[in-house]
XYZ file of C-alpha atoms in Angstrom:
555
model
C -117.004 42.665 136.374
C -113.356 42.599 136.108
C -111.693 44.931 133.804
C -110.201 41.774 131.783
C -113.499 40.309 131.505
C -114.810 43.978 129.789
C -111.723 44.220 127.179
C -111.957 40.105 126.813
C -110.161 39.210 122.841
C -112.200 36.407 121.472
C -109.908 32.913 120.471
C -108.959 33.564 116.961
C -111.432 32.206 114.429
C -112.164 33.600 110.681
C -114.639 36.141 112.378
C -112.968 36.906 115.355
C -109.818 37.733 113.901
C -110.930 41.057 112.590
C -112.046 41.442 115.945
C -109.400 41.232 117.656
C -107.413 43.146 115.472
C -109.831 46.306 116.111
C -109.687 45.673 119.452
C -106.139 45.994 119.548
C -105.263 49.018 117.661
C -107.754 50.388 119.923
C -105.808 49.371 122.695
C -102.676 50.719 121.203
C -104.211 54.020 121.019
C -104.592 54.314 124.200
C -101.408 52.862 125.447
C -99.668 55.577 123.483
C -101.484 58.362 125.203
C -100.868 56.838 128.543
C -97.322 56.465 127.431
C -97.326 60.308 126.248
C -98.662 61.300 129.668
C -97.584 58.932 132.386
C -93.771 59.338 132.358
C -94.693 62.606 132.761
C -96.607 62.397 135.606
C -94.533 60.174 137.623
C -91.456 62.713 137.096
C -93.986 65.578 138.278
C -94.845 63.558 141.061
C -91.534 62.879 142.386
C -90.572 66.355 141.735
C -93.352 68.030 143.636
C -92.663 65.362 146.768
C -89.239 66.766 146.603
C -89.619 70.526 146.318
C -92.143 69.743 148.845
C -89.769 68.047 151.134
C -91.381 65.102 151.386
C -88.328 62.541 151.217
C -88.547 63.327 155.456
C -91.543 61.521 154.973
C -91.124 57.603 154.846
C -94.372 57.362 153.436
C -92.698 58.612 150.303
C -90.612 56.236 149.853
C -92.912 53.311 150.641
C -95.575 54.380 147.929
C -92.630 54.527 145.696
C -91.464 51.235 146.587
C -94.758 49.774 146.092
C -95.550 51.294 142.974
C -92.184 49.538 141.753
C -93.041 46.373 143.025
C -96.429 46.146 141.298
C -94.779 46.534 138.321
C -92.165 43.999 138.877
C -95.144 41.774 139.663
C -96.384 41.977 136.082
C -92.620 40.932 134.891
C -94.027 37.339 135.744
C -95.448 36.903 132.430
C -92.597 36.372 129.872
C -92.540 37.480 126.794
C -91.672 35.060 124.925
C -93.000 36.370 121.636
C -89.987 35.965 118.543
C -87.873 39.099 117.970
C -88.381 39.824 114.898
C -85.794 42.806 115.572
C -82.455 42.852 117.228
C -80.820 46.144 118.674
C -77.599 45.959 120.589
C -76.205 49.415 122.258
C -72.677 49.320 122.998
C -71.240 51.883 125.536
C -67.667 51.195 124.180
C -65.922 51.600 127.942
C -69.283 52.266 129.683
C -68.792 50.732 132.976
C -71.202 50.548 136.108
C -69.557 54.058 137.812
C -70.416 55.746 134.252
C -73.879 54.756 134.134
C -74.440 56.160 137.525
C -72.325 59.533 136.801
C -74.252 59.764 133.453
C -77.609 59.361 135.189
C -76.717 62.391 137.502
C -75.668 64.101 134.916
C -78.601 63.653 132.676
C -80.754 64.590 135.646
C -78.624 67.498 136.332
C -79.032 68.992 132.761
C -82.684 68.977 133.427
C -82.320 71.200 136.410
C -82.930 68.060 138.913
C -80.609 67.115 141.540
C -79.484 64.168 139.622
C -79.487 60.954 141.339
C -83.096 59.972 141.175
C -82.986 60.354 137.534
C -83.770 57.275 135.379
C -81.961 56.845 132.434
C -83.457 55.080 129.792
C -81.512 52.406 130.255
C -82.550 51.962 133.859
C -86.301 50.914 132.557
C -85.388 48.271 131.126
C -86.886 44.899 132.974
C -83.914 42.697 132.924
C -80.334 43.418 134.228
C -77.102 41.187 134.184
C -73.519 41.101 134.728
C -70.808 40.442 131.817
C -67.592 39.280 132.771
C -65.242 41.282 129.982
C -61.873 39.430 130.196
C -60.252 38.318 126.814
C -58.533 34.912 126.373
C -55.193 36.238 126.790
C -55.889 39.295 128.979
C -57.322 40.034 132.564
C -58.449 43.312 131.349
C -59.765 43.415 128.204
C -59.410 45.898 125.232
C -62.756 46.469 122.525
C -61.227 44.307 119.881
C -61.663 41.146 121.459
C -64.866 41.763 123.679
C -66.204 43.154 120.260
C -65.419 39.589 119.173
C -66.814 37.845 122.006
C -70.331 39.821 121.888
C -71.032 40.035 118.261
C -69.582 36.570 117.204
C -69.934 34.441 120.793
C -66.445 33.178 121.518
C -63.865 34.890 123.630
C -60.797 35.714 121.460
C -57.489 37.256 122.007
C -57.152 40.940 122.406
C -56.640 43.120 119.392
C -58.042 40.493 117.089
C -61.520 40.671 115.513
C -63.709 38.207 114.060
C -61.240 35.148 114.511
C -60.818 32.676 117.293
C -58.359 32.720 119.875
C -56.387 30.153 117.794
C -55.167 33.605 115.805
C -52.298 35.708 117.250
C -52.265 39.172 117.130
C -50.542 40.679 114.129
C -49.524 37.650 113.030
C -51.360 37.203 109.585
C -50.870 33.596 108.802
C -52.764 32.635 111.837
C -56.080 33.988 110.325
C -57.449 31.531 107.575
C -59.723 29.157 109.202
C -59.598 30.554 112.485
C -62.553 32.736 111.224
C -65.507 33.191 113.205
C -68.941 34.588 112.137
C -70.727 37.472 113.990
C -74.466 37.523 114.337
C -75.003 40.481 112.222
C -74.307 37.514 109.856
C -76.664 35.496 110.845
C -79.044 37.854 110.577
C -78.512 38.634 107.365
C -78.391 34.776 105.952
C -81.632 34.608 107.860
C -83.307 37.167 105.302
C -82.982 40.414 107.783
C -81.949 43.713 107.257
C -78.771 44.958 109.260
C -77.347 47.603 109.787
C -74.123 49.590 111.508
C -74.103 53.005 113.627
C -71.080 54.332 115.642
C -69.591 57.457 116.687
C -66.318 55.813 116.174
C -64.848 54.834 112.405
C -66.821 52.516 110.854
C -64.046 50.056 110.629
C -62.601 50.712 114.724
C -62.824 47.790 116.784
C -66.509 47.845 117.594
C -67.727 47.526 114.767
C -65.342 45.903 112.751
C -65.834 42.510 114.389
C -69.125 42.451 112.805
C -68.247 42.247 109.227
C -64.209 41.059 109.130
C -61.459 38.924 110.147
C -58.316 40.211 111.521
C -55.564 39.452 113.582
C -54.993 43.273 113.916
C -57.186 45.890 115.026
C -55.592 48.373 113.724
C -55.118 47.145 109.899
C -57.748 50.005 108.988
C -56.794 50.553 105.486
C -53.356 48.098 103.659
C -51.511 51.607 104.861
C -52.017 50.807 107.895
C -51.034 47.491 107.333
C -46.731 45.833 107.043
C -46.118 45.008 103.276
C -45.674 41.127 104.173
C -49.080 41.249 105.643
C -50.573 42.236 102.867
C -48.904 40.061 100.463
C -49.687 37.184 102.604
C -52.797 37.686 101.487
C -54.410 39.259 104.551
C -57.478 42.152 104.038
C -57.433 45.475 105.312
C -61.005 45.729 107.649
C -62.285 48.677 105.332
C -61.972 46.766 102.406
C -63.976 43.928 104.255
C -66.304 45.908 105.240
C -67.539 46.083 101.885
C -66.108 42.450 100.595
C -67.228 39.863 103.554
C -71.168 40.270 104.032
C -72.571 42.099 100.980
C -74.809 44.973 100.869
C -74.702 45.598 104.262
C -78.016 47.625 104.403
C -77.097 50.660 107.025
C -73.515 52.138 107.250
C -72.867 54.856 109.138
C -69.948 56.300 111.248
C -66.591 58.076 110.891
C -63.652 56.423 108.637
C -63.746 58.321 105.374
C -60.158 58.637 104.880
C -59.629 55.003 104.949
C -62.085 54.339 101.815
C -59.575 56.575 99.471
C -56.811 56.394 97.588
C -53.579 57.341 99.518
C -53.056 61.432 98.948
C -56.535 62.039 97.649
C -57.781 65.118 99.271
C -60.685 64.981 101.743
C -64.397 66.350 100.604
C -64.775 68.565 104.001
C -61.009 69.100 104.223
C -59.415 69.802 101.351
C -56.523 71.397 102.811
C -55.812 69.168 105.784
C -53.311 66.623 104.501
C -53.781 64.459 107.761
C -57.270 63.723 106.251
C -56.140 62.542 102.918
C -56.813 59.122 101.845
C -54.687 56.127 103.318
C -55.256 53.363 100.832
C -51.645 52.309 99.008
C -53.889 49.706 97.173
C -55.352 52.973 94.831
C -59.094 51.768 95.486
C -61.869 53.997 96.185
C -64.227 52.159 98.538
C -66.913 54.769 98.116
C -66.862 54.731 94.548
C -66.870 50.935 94.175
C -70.043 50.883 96.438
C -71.659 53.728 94.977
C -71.465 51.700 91.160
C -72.204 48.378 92.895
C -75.210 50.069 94.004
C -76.823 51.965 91.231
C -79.565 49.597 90.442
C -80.515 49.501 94.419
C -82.375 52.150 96.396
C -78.833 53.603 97.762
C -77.160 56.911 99.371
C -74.388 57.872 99.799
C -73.914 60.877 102.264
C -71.228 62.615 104.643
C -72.899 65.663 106.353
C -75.775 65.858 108.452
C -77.551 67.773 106.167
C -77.327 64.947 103.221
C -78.356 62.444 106.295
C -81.725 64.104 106.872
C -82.783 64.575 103.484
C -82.821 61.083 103.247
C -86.199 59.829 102.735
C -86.177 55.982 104.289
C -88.912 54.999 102.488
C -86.962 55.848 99.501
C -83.427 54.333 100.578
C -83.211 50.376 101.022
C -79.485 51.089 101.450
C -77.263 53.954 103.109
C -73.699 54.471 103.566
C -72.731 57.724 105.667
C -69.034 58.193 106.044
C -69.572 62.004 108.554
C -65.547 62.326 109.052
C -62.498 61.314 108.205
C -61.790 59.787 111.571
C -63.748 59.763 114.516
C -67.287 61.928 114.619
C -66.476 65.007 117.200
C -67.227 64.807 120.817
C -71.282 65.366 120.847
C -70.026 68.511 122.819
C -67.430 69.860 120.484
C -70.397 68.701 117.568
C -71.111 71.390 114.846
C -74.937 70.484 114.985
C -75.287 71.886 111.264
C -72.976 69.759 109.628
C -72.708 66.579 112.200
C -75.518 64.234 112.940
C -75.635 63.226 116.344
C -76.574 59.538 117.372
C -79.648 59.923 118.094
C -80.192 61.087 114.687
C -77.960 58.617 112.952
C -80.118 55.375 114.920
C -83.353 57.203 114.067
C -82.640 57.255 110.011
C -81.084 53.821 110.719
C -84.318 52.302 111.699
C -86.234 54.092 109.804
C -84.716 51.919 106.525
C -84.346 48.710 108.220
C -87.589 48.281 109.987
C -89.203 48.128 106.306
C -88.244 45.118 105.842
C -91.025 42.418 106.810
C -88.339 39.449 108.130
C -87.052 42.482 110.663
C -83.558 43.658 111.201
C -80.063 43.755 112.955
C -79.020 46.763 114.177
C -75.507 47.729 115.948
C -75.151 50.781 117.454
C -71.777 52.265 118.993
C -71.965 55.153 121.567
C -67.838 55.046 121.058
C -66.366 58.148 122.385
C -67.268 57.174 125.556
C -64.303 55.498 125.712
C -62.235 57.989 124.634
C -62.824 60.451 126.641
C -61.977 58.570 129.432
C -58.349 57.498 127.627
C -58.182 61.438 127.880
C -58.770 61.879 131.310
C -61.569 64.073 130.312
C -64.672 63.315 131.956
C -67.436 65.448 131.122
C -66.676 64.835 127.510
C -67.187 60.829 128.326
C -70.302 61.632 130.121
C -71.699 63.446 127.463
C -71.645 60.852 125.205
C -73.119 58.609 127.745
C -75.992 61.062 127.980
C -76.775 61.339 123.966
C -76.345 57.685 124.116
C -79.191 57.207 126.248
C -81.257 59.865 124.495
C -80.677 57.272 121.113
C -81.946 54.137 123.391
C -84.621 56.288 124.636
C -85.782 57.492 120.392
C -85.001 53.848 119.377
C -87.942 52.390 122.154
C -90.519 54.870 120.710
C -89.834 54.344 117.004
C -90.054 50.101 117.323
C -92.389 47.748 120.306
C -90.966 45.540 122.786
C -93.082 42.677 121.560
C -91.461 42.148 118.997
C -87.977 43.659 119.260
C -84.969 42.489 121.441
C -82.905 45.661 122.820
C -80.177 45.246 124.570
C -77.641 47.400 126.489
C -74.223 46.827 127.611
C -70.602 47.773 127.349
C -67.841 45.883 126.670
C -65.208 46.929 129.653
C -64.753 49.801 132.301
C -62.289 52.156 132.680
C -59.827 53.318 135.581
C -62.923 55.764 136.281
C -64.667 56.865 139.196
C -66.140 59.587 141.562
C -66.726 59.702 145.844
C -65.432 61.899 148.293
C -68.895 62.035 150.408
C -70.533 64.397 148.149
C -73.851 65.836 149.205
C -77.007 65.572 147.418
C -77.383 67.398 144.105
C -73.517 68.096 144.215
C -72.738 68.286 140.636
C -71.252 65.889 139.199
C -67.901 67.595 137.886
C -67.868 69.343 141.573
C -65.352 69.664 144.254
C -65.974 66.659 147.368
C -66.687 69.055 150.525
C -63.948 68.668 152.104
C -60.069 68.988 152.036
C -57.549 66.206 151.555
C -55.948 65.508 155.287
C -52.915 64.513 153.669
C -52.151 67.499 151.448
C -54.708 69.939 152.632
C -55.919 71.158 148.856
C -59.580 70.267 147.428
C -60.371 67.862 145.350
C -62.688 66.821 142.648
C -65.554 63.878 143.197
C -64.347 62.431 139.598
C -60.831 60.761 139.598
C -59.003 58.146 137.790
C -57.101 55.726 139.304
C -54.310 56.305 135.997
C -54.395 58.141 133.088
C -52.540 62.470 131.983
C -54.231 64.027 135.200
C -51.631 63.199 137.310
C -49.777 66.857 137.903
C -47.234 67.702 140.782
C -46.668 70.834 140.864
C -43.123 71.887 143.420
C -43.350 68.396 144.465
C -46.714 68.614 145.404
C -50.183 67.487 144.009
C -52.019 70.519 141.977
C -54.578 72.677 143.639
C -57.573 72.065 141.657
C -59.368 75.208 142.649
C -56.995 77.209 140.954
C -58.103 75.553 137.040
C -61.492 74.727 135.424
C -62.248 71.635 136.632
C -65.911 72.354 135.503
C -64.822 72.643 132.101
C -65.387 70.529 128.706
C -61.527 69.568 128.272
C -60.797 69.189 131.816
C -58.546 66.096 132.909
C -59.524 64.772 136.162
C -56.644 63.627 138.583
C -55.698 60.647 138.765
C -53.232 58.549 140.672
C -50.616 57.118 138.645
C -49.248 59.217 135.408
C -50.064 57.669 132.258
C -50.655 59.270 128.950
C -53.283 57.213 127.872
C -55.712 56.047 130.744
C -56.452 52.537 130.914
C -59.518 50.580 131.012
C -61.619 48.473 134.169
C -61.468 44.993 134.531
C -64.830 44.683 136.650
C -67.820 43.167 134.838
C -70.244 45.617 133.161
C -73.673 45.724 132.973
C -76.892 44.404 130.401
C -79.423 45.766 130.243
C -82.238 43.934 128.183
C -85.911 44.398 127.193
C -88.223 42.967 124.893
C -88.951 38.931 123.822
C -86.425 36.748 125.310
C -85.275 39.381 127.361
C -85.510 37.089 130.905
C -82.684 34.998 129.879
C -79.909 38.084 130.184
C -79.840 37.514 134.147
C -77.352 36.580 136.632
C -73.600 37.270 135.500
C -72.929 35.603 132.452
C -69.341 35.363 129.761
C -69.535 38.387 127.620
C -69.859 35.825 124.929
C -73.017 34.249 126.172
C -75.228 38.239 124.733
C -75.025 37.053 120.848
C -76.075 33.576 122.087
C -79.547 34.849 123.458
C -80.123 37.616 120.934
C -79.813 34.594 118.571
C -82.188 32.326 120.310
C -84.786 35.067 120.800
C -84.820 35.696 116.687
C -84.529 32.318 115.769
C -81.542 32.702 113.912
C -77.960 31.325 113.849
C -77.586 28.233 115.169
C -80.636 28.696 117.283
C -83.357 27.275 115.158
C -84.607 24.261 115.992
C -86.712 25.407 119.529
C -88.622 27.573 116.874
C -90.293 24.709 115.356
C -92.979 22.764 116.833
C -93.286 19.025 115.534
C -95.798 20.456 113.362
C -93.701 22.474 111.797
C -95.456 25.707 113.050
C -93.600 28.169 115.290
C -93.323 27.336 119.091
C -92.297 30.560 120.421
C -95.269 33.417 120.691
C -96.050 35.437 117.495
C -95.237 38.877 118.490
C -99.459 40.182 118.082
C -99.674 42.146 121.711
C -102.387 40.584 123.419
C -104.459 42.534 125.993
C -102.629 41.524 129.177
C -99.391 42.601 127.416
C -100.545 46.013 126.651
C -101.911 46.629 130.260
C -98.752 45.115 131.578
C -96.521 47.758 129.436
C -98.953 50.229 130.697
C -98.472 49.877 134.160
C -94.297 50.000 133.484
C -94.533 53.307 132.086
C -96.895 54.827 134.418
């Protein structure tokens, strides 16, 4: 008798029902111990075949081979259930070469050799190509991808939330060129939603979520020109907190631009470059905090505040961890700084409470600048904690009924080579001299960007410095103070119901489309609804064959 036939779930009836249900929390408690286990074993196996030298062997890699196409086999049943959640990762400058250099690194810090390392990312199912240019630029900056993969149109760089119809820094071309981001949608549709980045809460990431500006970098009205403002146009803090109301999960960097201008800063008190920016005399923090008081709300800015939090407790949260920025997850004081991975945890944690599901944005954003620096291992860092939030986020919600999703939203001018042998790590010297110049040089390099040293008319000899170290800036070959980003398309990685469509290479505008489609929200209703008015797509109940089928891709 075939194993289907022993575990067979009755059709649903008034009887059966309860049935079935047993049946599968039965299942599911047994999926998570082979979950607990197998990921396990499969490392332990590939490990042993290594020590053991096995890789000689092509048996080796057939077995593997075949192991990965049986489970590619079992990708032939969609699932087509309706996400009831939506999660979208955004590497901000996390292009193809950084995914690979963070893998190695992440299997490096485990004392592996690097490059057969999977990071979480790399399990998902489904894998496309986004192509990241803005309307008006070849290579694209975060303002208007941010636009084009939150609110699905392409848009101008610098400009968030508004069509390409708006010019950048030009305020009266913003009213009705306004566009709406799915975050939105999510929450008209009765969803919770909610906002995590390393970044400031209102930096070009996230901003395009919530407001509508023609400038980027209008964080608070000081930051804005005095005609702006009395044109009428918003600052993007203040819309954070004006556009899409109670906004259930905030968290990030930005406090400074929630205070009054000169108003000393609760972890630096001494530090005028953290005082508060706003001319406009409002305190952000304070307005929310009142609007809230009849709401299960929090207010917190230190990591210990954040994990006192009890979510069942909190139906809203606003974290505001630094004035600018959050710190490099390197240069992190892990008593007084959440990490991501904590931040997305806490973040779920509330929003998942709510029965209609949630919307959930998170920001690994320093990515990015650590690259603009030149500095490499701090990029790749982030990269790696990233992946460890991805990788809590899967275990804390199910892929039947919750649409992840993975991507970046442009390169960067980064890169590594040089014929490095296996293992080599990844910050390491190529094994061999330049036959130009005769000096070493590192595997990592930018094409632009402050690396670029001549020292006597010559190129610096990198064996002389730390080019292991945290704050190390890679050479590069043109000298830039700032380096620039890619303009190659960037990955998606996708998992979960509706996950199949994200294939092929797609406009960076076509992710919101699909995450919209697979939720049923937005404009993408009306293939929910059979003629009977009952829902066409799957309900999101695992069935037997889906549980076996997520068995077999974890083990």
């Amino acid at each position: 008798m075939e194993l289907s036939e022993l575990l067979w779930l009755p059709e649903p009836t008034e009887v059966s029902l309860l049935i079935q249900t047993v049946h599968v929390y039965v299942l599911i408690v047994i999926l998570l111990v082979l979950c607990f286990y197998c990921p396990y074993l499969v490392i332990l196996h590939v490990m042993l075949r290594l020590e053991n030298n096995q890789e000689k062997d092509p048996l080796f890699w057939n077995t593997w081979a075949q192991h990965t196409l049986k489970n590619a086999l079992t990708l032939q049943k969609l699932n087509q259930n309706t996400a009831k959640n939506l999660i979208l990762f955004l590497g901000d400058g996390m292009g193809i070469p950084t995914v690979t250099a963070a893998r190695i690194l992440k299997g490096q810090l485990s004392g592996q050799s690097g490059e057969e390392t999977q990071l979480e990312m790399d399990k998902f199912p489904f894998v496309a190509l986004s192509k990241t240019y803005n309307t008006n630029a070849q290579v694209a900056d975060s303002a208007g991808t941010a636009t084009a993969y939150l609110c699905g149109v392409k848009a101008n760089e610098g400009t968030v939330g508004v069509s390409a119809a708006a010019v950048r820094s030009q305020c009266n071309t913003t009213q009705g060129n306004e566009v709406t981001s799915i975050l939105k949608w999510a929450k008209e549709a009765g969803k919770s939603v909610g906002i995590v980045t390393t970044t400031r809460v209102n930096h070009a990431t996230p901003s395009a979520a919530y407001a509508h500006c023609v400038d980027r970098d209008w964080f608070s009205d000081g930051e804005m020109p005095a005609e702006a403002v009395q044109a009428g146009c918003k600052d993007i803090a203040r819309q954070l907190f004006e556009n899409i109301p109670n906004i259930d999960v905030i968290m990030g960097g930005g406090r400074k631009y929630m205070f009054p201008k000169n108003q000393s800063d609760v972890e630096y008190p001494g530090d005028k470059k953290h005082f508060g920016t706003r001319k406009d005399g409002r305190n952000l923090v304070e307005e929310w905090t009142n609007r809230m008081k009849n709401k299960k709300a929090q207010y917190v800015w230190n990591k210990r505040e954040l994990l006192s939090v009890n979510p069942n407790n909190v139906d809203y949260i606003l974290g505001l961890f630094e004035p600018g920025d959050l710190p490099y997850n390197l240069e992190r004081n892990t008593e007084t700084d959440p990490s991501l991975t904590e931040m997305v945890e806490v973040a779920i944690k509330i929003l998942r409470k709510n029965p209609r599901g949630f919307y959930l944005l998170v920001e690994g954003g320093r990515i990015d600048h650590g690259h603009h620096e030149g500095k490499a291992k701090q990029a790749l860092h982030e990269a790696v904690e990233m992946d460890r939030a991805i990788g809590r986020a899967g275990l804390i919600t199910s892929i039947y009924d919750t649409m992840t999703v993975v991507t970046a939203d442009h390169s960067h001018m980064f890169n590594f080579g040089g014929y490095t042998p296996r293992g080599n790590t990844i910050f390491g010297l190529a094994p061999m001299l330049s036959d130009v110049d005769q000096k070493p040089f590192t595997a990592i390099l930018y094409g632009n960007g402050p690396g670029f040293k001549v020292i006597n008319g010559l190129r610096e000899n990198v064996s002389t410095l730390d080019y292991q170290g945290t704050n190390y800036q890679a050479q590069s070959a043109v000298p830039l103070r700032m380096e620039t980003h890619g303009g190659e398309d960037v990955a998606v990685f996708a998992k979960g119901p509706m996950a199949h469509l994200l294939h092929g290479v797609h406009e960076q505008n076509y992710i919101p489309h699909v995450m919209a489609y697979a939720a049923c929200i937005g404009q993408n209703r009306d293939h929910c609804m059979s003629s009977g008015g009952a829902s066409s797509l799957s309900p999101a109940l695992p069935s037997l064959a889906a549980l076996l089928t997520l068995t077999r891709l974890l083990c």
